[in-house]
């Protein structure tokens, strides 16, 4: 047992109390900012594949290994501990059957009718610019970044023109072969991030909007309350080359984004957005259903609290790829693999 005199004890409790106090006021400042700057997401007119909550989705899938063999009937706390790459979540019912049933969970849930959560991952940073004084009035100094994640059970692929088994370009805008929808997949994670790195600031200094495998950074302009295009994120792999809109508007501090019809990439403009030149692939966005994501945000502070068990799953969130053209390796398949989970190596911001 550690012996302490009364003075030491008192000192320790005062210190402990003030630390707790600082930590909690810092956390609430952060959480308020996370809600205040959460996106307004316009789902597309005619969108069939709505967002959904992860827990309900997980009731409908089992855990399978590389060969599709069922390993566990459900992803749960214990299974998540295995952290096994190469495993995936597989739907109990065949995809064709789920698609035929418009009441199935594959179609998600309209967030204006039933509340659907989004998941915010907060990384609090220890800024090198932070001084002793800053730490003392902690609540006024926030340095953190946050990624807002949206889950959809299904991603609708794109129509591509093929002759036999070979993808071809359209001639004079007509496909002389046949059209095939490629790139459908179970499980679809989409996100936007923002960073708050200015001293005593209640506005983000930067925003990142992800479109498929690419994304762009925007910087906030306080005068006209819009985010201005800054640069495309540099990545190692060859990815698509979207034409990013020049600005992201805000509405009452909420960045206004549009979720692409069926495939859910996030854009800041309504209309037809090109994300690949050859073949030309576009995303349609528009003023369909306005989703106020801040009404239901599950906020998690990385490294500070236990995360939901499903965040530890290292496998992919959907059935494996199938019905591929040419060879499987090229990835030109009717069904793609599901995406990886939301705790990722490649982040949009680093502390
Ligand atoms: C969105 O896609 C659905 C098919 O999934 C279609 O019926 C609808 O017209 C599309 N909406 C727009 C704006 O293109
Ligand atoms: C998880 O493992 C613990 C201990 O090994 C066990 O008691 C518990 O029943 C398991 N939970 C599930 C859902 O399998
Ligand atoms: C889906 O519905 C179509 C048309 O009713 C039917 O031909 C097809 O067999 C169904 N597919 C499955 C997997 O149930
Ligand atoms: C922040 O940095 C200081 C000084 O480098 C260090 O003592 C402290 O433990 C760090 N805090 C966190 C939460 O990482
Ligand atoms: C921080 O901002 C608040 C409110 O905007 C202001 O009252 C306060 O004086 C600022 N503190 C510093 C150290 O700039
Ligand atoms: C907002 O202000 C910035 C910087 O002055 C300017 O470059 C940008 O064009 C403005 N945007 C709008 C939408 O007015």
PDB file of N, CA, C and O in Angstrom, residues 191-237:
ATOM      1  N   UNK A 191     -16.956   8.866 -46.631  1.00  0.00           N
ATOM      2  CA  UNK A 191     -16.626   9.805 -45.558  1.00  0.00           C
ATOM      3  C   UNK A 191     -16.193  11.195 -46.010  1.00  0.00           C
ATOM      4  O   UNK A 191     -15.876  11.419 -47.168  1.00  0.00           O
ATOM      5  N   UNK A 192     -16.216  12.072 -45.034  1.00  0.00           N
ATOM      6  CA  UNK A 192     -15.707  13.434 -45.132  1.00  0.00           C
ATOM      7  C   UNK A 192     -14.930  13.684 -43.845  1.00  0.00           C
ATOM      8  O   UNK A 192     -15.269  13.105 -42.822  1.00  0.00           O
ATOM      9  N   UNK A 193     -13.854  14.487 -43.896  1.00  0.00           N
ATOM     10  CA  UNK A 193     -13.123  14.798 -42.666  1.00  0.00           C
ATOM     11  C   UNK A 193     -12.934  16.298 -42.547  1.00  0.00           C
ATOM     12  O   UNK A 193     -12.961  17.013 -43.551  1.00  0.00           O
ATOM     13  N   UNK A 194     -12.692  16.750 -41.328  1.00  0.00           N
ATOM     14  CA  UNK A 194     -12.268  18.141 -41.181  1.00  0.00           C
ATOM     15  C   UNK A 194     -11.235  18.253 -40.087  1.00  0.00           C
ATOM     16  O   UNK A 194     -11.134  17.376 -39.227  1.00  0.00           O
ATOM     17  N   UNK A 195     -10.452  19.321 -40.156  1.00  0.00           N
ATOM     18  CA  UNK A 195      -9.411  19.496 -39.148  1.00  0.00           C
ATOM     19  C   UNK A 195      -9.524  20.880 -38.525  1.00  0.00           C
ATOM     20  O   UNK A 195      -9.861  21.860 -39.185  1.00  0.00           O
ATOM     21  N   UNK A 196      -9.316  20.909 -37.234  1.00  0.00           N
ATOM     22  CA  UNK A 196      -9.361  22.151 -36.453  1.00  0.00           C
ATOM     23  C   UNK A 196      -7.965  22.333 -35.875  1.00  0.00           C
ATOM     24  O   UNK A 196      -7.618  21.721 -34.878  1.00  0.00           O
ATOM     25  N   UNK A 197      -7.159  23.142 -36.525  1.00  0.00           N
ATOM     26  CA  UNK A 197      -5.774  23.269 -36.090  1.00  0.00           C
ATOM     27  C   UNK A 197      -5.362  24.701 -35.768  1.00  0.00           C
ATOM     28  O   UNK A 197      -4.205  24.990 -35.623  1.00  0.00           O
ATOM     29  N   UNK A 198      -6.351  25.592 -35.683  1.00  0.00           N
ATOM     30  CA  UNK A 198      -5.984  26.967 -35.372  1.00  0.00           C
ATOM     31  C   UNK A 198      -6.253  27.241 -33.911  1.00  0.00           C
ATOM     32  O   UNK A 198      -7.223  26.758 -33.349  1.00  0.00           O
ATOM     33  N   UNK A 199      -5.388  28.101 -33.352  1.00  0.00           N
ATOM     34  CA  UNK A 199      -5.517  28.439 -31.938  1.00  0.00           C
ATOM     35  C   UNK A 199      -6.858  29.128 -31.687  1.00  0.00           C
ATOM     36  O   UNK A 199      -7.271  30.001 -32.443  1.00  0.00           O
ATOM     37  N   UNK A 200      -7.527  28.718 -30.613  1.00  0.00           N
ATOM     38  CA  UNK A 200      -8.753  29.364 -30.168  1.00  0.00           C
ATOM     39  C   UNK A 200      -9.781  29.535 -31.282  1.00  0.00           C
ATOM     40  O   UNK A 200     -10.420  30.567 -31.389  1.00  0.00           O
ATOM     41  N   UNK A 201      -9.917  28.543 -32.109  1.00  0.00           N
ATOM     42  CA  UNK A 201     -10.802  28.712 -33.245  1.00  0.00           C
ATOM     43  C   UNK A 201     -12.015  27.816 -33.127  1.00  0.00           C
ATOM     44  O   UNK A 201     -11.949  26.705 -32.612  1.00  0.00           O
ATOM     45  N   UNK A 202     -13.142  28.294 -33.585  1.00  0.00           N
ATOM     46  CA  UNK A 202     -14.346  27.468 -33.590  1.00  0.00           C
ATOM     47  C   UNK A 202     -14.763  27.141 -35.021  1.00  0.00           C
ATOM     48  O   UNK A 202     -15.881  26.734 -35.269  1.00  0.00           O
ATOM     49  N   UNK A 203     -13.832  27.370 -35.955  1.00  0.00           N
ATOM     50  CA  UNK A 203     -14.099  26.974 -37.340  1.00  0.00           C
ATOM     51  C   UNK A 203     -12.988  26.030 -37.799  1.00  0.00           C
ATOM     52  O   UNK A 203     -11.847  26.163 -37.378  1.00  0.00           O
ATOM     53  N   UNK A 204     -13.336  25.069 -38.643  1.00  0.00           N
ATOM     54  CA  UNK A 204     -12.282  24.178 -39.141  1.00  0.00           C
ATOM     55  C   UNK A 204     -11.393  24.956 -40.099  1.00  0.00           C
ATOM     56  O   UNK A 204     -11.865  25.902 -40.729  1.00  0.00           O
ATOM     57  N   UNK A 205     -10.143  24.594 -40.195  1.00  0.00           N
ATOM     58  CA  UNK A 205      -9.317  25.262 -41.201  1.00  0.00           C
ATOM     59  C   UNK A 205      -9.301  24.485 -42.499  1.00  0.00           C
ATOM     60  O   UNK A 205      -9.023  25.037 -43.544  1.00  0.00           O
ATOM     61  N   UNK A 206      -9.671  23.210 -42.428  1.00  0.00           N
ATOM     62  CA  UNK A 206      -9.601  22.414 -43.652  1.00  0.00           C
ATOM     63  C   UNK A 206     -10.659  21.320 -43.670  1.00  0.00           C
ATOM     64  O   UNK A 206     -11.118  20.861 -42.619  1.00  0.00           O
ATOM     65  N   UNK A 207     -11.034  20.945 -44.880  1.00  0.00           N
ATOM     66  CA  UNK A 207     -12.063  19.931 -45.092  1.00  0.00           C
ATOM     67  C   UNK A 207     -11.560  18.965 -46.151  1.00  0.00           C
ATOM     68  O   UNK A 207     -10.878  19.380 -47.098  1.00  0.00           O
ATOM     69  N   UNK A 208     -11.865  17.695 -45.996  1.00  0.00           N
ATOM     70  CA  UNK A 208     -11.489  16.705 -47.012  1.00  0.00           C
ATOM     71  C   UNK A 208     -12.762  16.001 -47.470  1.00  0.00           C
ATOM     72  O   UNK A 208     -13.544  15.525 -46.651  1.00  0.00           O
ATOM     73  N   UNK A 209     -12.982  15.965 -48.774  1.00  0.00           N
ATOM     74  CA  UNK A 209     -14.165  15.287 -49.309  1.00  0.00           C
ATOM     75  C   UNK A 209     -13.708  14.113 -50.168  1.00  0.00           C
ATOM     76  O   UNK A 209     -12.909  14.285 -51.088  1.00  0.00           O
ATOM     77  N   UNK A 210     -14.196  12.916 -49.848  1.00  0.00           N
ATOM     78  CA  UNK A 210     -13.768  11.708 -50.552  1.00  0.00           C
ATOM     79  C   UNK A 210     -14.760  11.335 -51.645  1.00  0.00           C
ATOM     80  O   UNK A 210     -15.970  11.329 -51.424  1.00  0.00           O
ATOM     81  N   UNK A 211     -14.228  11.056 -52.830  1.00  0.00           N
ATOM     82  CA  UNK A 211     -15.034  10.559 -53.936  1.00  0.00           C
ATOM     83  C   UNK A 211     -14.394   9.258 -54.411  1.00  0.00           C
ATOM     84  O   UNK A 211     -13.278   9.270 -54.917  1.00  0.00           O
ATOM     85  N   UNK A 212     -15.086   8.154 -54.223  1.00  0.00           N
ATOM     86  CA  UNK A 212     -14.543   6.849 -54.597  1.00  0.00           C
ATOM     87  C   UNK A 212     -13.125   6.689 -54.027  1.00  0.00           C
ATOM     88  O   UNK A 212     -12.942   6.867 -52.844  1.00  0.00           O
ATOM     89  N   UNK A 213     -12.133   6.415 -54.887  1.00  0.00           N
ATOM     90  CA  UNK A 213     -10.790   6.198 -54.345  1.00  0.00           C
ATOM     91  C   UNK A 213      -9.979   7.479 -54.244  1.00  0.00           C
ATOM     92  O   UNK A 213      -8.821   7.464 -53.843  1.00  0.00           O
ATOM     93  N   UNK A 214     -10.550   8.598 -54.631  1.00  0.00           N
ATOM     94  CA  UNK A 214      -9.816   9.858 -54.615  1.00  0.00           C
ATOM     95  C   UNK A 214     -10.465  10.824 -53.621  1.00  0.00           C
ATOM     96  O   UNK A 214     -11.408  10.459 -52.922  1.00  0.00           O
ATOM     97  N   UNK A 215      -9.929  12.028 -53.563  1.00  0.00           N
ATOM     98  CA  UNK A 215     -10.499  13.012 -52.658  1.00  0.00           C
ATOM     99  C   UNK A 215      -9.742  14.316 -52.743  1.00  0.00           C
ATOM    100  O   UNK A 215      -8.634  14.357 -53.287  1.00  0.00           O
ATOM    101  N   UNK A 216     -10.336  15.389 -52.216  1.00  0.00           N
ATOM    102  CA  UNK A 216      -9.700  16.702 -52.298  1.00  0.00           C
ATOM    103  C   UNK A 216      -9.830  17.462 -50.988  1.00  0.00           C
ATOM    104  O   UNK A 216     -10.760  17.245 -50.218  1.00  0.00           O
ATOM    105  N   UNK A 217      -8.846  18.339 -50.778  1.00  0.00           N
ATOM    106  CA  UNK A 217      -8.836  19.207 -49.604  1.00  0.00           C
ATOM    107  C   UNK A 217      -9.383  20.581 -49.968  1.00  0.00           C
ATOM    108  O   UNK A 217      -9.145  21.089 -51.065  1.00  0.00           O
ATOM    109  N   UNK A 218     -10.085  21.177 -49.020  1.00  0.00           N
ATOM    110  CA  UNK A 218     -10.642  22.519 -49.178  1.00  0.00           C
ATOM    111  C   UNK A 218     -10.261  23.325 -47.934  1.00  0.00           C
ATOM    112  O   UNK A 218     -10.230  22.762 -46.837  1.00  0.00           O
ATOM    113  N   UNK A 219     -10.001  24.626 -48.121  1.00  0.00           N
ATOM    114  CA  UNK A 219      -9.717  25.452 -46.943  1.00  0.00           C
ATOM    115  C   UNK A 219     -10.876  26.414 -46.692  1.00  0.00           C
ATOM    116  O   UNK A 219     -11.509  26.892 -47.634  1.00  0.00           O
ATOM    117  N   UNK A 220     -11.112  26.675 -45.427  1.00  0.00           N
ATOM    118  CA  UNK A 220     -12.278  27.482 -45.064  1.00  0.00           C
ATOM    119  C   UNK A 220     -11.994  28.970 -45.185  1.00  0.00           C
ATOM    120  O   UNK A 220     -10.953  29.455 -44.757  1.00  0.00           O
ATOM    121  N   UNK A 221     -12.933  29.680 -45.781  1.00  0.00           N
ATOM    122  CA  UNK A 221     -12.849  31.130 -45.857  1.00  0.00           C
ATOM    123  C   UNK A 221     -13.941  31.716 -44.974  1.00  0.00           C
ATOM    124  O   UNK A 221     -15.126  31.563 -45.264  1.00  0.00           O
ATOM    125  N   UNK A 222     -13.521  32.390 -43.893  1.00  0.00           N
ATOM    126  CA  UNK A 222     -14.501  32.851 -42.916  1.00  0.00           C
ATOM    127  C   UNK A 222     -15.385  33.973 -43.443  1.00  0.00           C
ATOM    128  O   UNK A 222     -16.504  34.143 -42.994  1.00  0.00           O
ATOM    129  N   UNK A 223     -14.838  34.760 -44.404  1.00  0.00           N
ATOM    130  CA  UNK A 223     -15.611  35.891 -44.919  1.00  0.00           C
ATOM    131  C   UNK A 223     -16.864  35.446 -45.661  1.00  0.00           C
ATOM    132  O   UNK A 223     -17.960  35.894 -45.366  1.00  0.00           O
ATOM    133  N   UNK A 224     -16.681  34.553 -46.622  1.00  0.00           N
ATOM    134  CA  UNK A 224     -17.881  34.114 -47.356  1.00  0.00           C
ATOM    135  C   UNK A 224     -18.400  32.733 -46.933  1.00  0.00           C
ATOM    136  O   UNK A 224     -19.276  32.181 -47.568  1.00  0.00           O
ATOM    137  N   UNK A 225     -17.846  32.231 -45.854  1.00  0.00           N
ATOM    138  CA  UNK A 225     -18.345  30.990 -45.246  1.00  0.00           C
ATOM    139  C   UNK A 225     -18.434  29.818 -46.228  1.00  0.00           C
ATOM    140  O   UNK A 225     -19.388  29.046 -46.214  1.00  0.00           O
ATOM    141  N   UNK A 226     -17.425  29.728 -47.095  1.00  0.00           N
ATOM    142  CA  UNK A 226     -17.360  28.583 -48.000  1.00  0.00           C
ATOM    143  C   UNK A 226     -15.968  27.966 -47.901  1.00  0.00           C
ATOM    144  O   UNK A 226     -15.014  28.619 -47.476  1.00  0.00           O
ATOM    145  N   UNK A 227     -15.889  26.717 -48.298  1.00  0.00           N
ATOM    146  CA  UNK A 227     -14.588  26.053 -48.382  1.00  0.00           C
ATOM    147  C   UNK A 227     -14.111  26.153 -49.833  1.00  0.00           C
ATOM    148  O   UNK A 227     -14.873  25.882 -50.755  1.00  0.00           O
ATOM    149  N   UNK A 228     -12.844  26.563 -50.007  1.00  0.00           N
ATOM    150  CA  UNK A 228     -12.282  26.736 -51.348  1.00  0.00           C
ATOM    151  C   UNK A 228     -11.368  25.555 -51.666  1.00  0.00           C
ATOM    152  O   UNK A 228     -10.556  25.158 -50.830  1.00  0.00           O
ATOM    153  N   UNK A 229     -11.479  25.071 -52.898  1.00  0.00           N
ATOM    154  CA  UNK A 229     -10.635  23.968 -53.337  1.00  0.00           C
ATOM    155  C   UNK A 229      -9.164  24.306 -53.134  1.00  0.00           C
ATOM    156  O   UNK A 229      -8.714  25.396 -53.465  1.00  0.00           O
ATOM    157  N   UNK A 230      -8.426  23.349 -52.569  1.00  0.00           N
ATOM    158  CA  UNK A 230      -7.004  23.576 -52.345  1.00  0.00           C
ATOM    159  C   UNK A 230      -6.174  22.624 -53.189  1.00  0.00           C
ATOM    160  O   UNK A 230      -5.425  23.045 -54.058  1.00  0.00           O
ATOM    161  N   UNK A 231      -6.323  21.320 -52.949  1.00  0.00           N
ATOM    162  CA  UNK A 231      -5.547  20.361 -53.737  1.00  0.00           C
ATOM    163  C   UNK A 231      -6.152  18.971 -53.663  1.00  0.00           C
ATOM    164  O   UNK A 231      -6.905  18.655 -52.758  1.00  0.00           O
ATOM    165  N   UNK A 232      -5.765  18.153 -54.644  1.00  0.00           N
ATOM    166  CA  UNK A 232      -6.192  16.761 -54.675  1.00  0.00           C
ATOM    167  C   UNK A 232      -5.253  15.974 -53.768  1.00  0.00           C
ATOM    168  O   UNK A 232      -4.065  16.280 -53.682  1.00  0.00           O
ATOM    169  N   UNK A 233      -5.804  15.004 -53.071  1.00  0.00           N
ATOM    170  CA  UNK A 233      -4.964  14.184 -52.194  1.00  0.00           C
ATOM    171  C   UNK A 233      -4.000  13.334 -53.026  1.00  0.00           C
ATOM    172  O   UNK A 233      -4.397  12.696 -53.988  1.00  0.00           O
ATOM    173  N   UNK A 234      -2.729  13.354 -52.618  1.00  0.00           N
ATOM    174  CA  UNK A 234      -1.726  12.552 -53.326  1.00  0.00           C
ATOM    175  C   UNK A 234      -1.792  11.115 -52.821  1.00  0.00           C
ATOM    176  O   UNK A 234      -1.862  10.868 -51.628  1.00  0.00           O
ATOM    177  N   UNK A 235      -1.797  10.179 -53.753  1.00  0.00           N
ATOM    178  CA  UNK A 235      -1.859   8.773 -53.360  1.00  0.00           C
ATOM    179  C   UNK A 235      -0.905   7.951 -54.200  1.00  0.00           C
ATOM    180  O   UNK A 235      -0.545   8.341 -55.293  1.00  0.00           O
ATOM    181  N   UNK A 236      -0.520   6.820 -53.663  1.00  0.00           N
ATOM    182  CA  UNK A 236       0.438   5.977 -54.366  1.00  0.00           C
ATOM    183  C   UNK A 236      -0.185   5.245 -55.548  1.00  0.00           C
ATOM    184  O   UNK A 236       0.360   5.230 -56.635  1.00  0.00           O
ATOM    185  N   UNK A 237      -1.363   4.664 -55.281  1.00  0.00           N
ATOM    186  CA  UNK A 237      -1.969   3.869 -56.349  1.00  0.00           C
ATOM    187  C   UNK A 237      -2.526   4.780 -57.441  1.00  0.00           C
ATOM    188  O   UNK A 237      -2.821   5.942 -57.213  1.00  0.00           O
TER     189      UNK A 237
END
